[in-house]
Coordinates of C-alpha atoms in Angstrom, one line a residue:
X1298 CA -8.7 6.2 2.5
X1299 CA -12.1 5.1 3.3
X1300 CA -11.1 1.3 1.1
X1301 CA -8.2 0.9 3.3
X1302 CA -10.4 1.6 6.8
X1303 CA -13.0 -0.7 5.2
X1304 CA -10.4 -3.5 4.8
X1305 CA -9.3 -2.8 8.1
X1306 CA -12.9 -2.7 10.1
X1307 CA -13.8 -6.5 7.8
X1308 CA -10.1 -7.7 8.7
X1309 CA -11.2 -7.0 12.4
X1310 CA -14.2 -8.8 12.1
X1311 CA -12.8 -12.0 11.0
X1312 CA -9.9 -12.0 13.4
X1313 CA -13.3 -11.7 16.0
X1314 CA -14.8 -13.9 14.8
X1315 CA -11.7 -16.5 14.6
X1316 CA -11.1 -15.5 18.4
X1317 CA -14.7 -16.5 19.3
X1318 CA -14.6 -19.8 17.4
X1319 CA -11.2 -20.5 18.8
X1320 CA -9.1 -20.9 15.3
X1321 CA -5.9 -19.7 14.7
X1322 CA -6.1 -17.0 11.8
X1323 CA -4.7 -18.2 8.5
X1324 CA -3.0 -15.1 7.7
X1325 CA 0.7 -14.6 7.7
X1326 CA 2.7 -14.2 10.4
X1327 CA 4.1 -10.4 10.4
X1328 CA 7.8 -11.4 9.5
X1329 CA 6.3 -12.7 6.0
X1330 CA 4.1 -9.3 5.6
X1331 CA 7.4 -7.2 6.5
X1332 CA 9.5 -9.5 4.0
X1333 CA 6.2 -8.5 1.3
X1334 CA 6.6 -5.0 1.9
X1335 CA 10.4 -5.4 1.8
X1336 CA 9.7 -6.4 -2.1
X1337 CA 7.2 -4.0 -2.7
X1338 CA 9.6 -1.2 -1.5
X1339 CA 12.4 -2.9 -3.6
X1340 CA 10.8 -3.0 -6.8
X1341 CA 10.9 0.5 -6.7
X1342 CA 14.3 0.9 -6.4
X1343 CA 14.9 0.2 -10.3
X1344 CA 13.0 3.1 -11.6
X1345 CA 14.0 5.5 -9.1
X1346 CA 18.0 4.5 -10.0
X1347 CA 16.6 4.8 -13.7
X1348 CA 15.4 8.2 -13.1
X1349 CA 18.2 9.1 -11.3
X1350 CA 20.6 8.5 -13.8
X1351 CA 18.7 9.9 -16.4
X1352 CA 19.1 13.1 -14.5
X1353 CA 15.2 13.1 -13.9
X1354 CA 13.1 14.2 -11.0
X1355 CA 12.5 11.3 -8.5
X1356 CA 10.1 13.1 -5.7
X1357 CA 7.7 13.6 -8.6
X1358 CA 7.7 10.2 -9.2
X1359 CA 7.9 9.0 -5.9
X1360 CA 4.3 10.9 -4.9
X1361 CA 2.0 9.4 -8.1
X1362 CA 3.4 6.1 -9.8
X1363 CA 5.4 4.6 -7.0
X1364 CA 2.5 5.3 -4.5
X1365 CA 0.2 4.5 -6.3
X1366 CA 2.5 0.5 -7.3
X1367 CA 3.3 0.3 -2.9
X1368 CA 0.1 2.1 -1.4
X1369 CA -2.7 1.3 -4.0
X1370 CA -4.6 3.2 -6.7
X1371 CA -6.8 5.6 -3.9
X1372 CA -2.6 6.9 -3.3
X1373 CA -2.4 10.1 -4.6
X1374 CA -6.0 11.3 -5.5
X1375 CA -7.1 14.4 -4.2
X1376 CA -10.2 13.8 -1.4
X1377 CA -13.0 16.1 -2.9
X1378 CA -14.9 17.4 0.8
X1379 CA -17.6 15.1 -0.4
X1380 CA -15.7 11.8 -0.6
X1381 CA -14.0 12.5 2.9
X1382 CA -17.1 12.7 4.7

């Protein structure tokens, strides 16, 4: 968690810092980051019809490797208390 609220807090301070220079971010509009996570999510789809058929469990799947492909490699570990502090 603590990648993603670094990413987050750094993205901030460039869209600042655009603001206060008066430049129009280069970043994506939103439609094109929905349409990205509209592929993400659909690449997924193909294993998870996979395991379907095969008769396999999906939810299992779902919670580690297809996580871990849409949300990043930090999806799925356990926090230890140390790391969440």
């Amino acid at each position: 968690m603590k990648p993603y609220l670094i990413s987050l807090a750094v993205g901030m301070l460039a869209g600042v810092l655009y603001g206060a220079v008066g430049v129009r971010s280069p970043a994506p509009p939103t439609i094109a980051l929905i349409g990205l996570l509209g592929m993400l999510l659909g690449e997924q789809m193909v294993p998870i019809a996979k395991r379907l058929v095969r008769g396999e469990p999906v939810m299992a799947y779902v919670r580690s490797d297809c996580a871990r492909e849409v949300l990043g490699p930090q999806a799925g570990k356990s926090v230890s208390p140390e790391e969440s502090a």
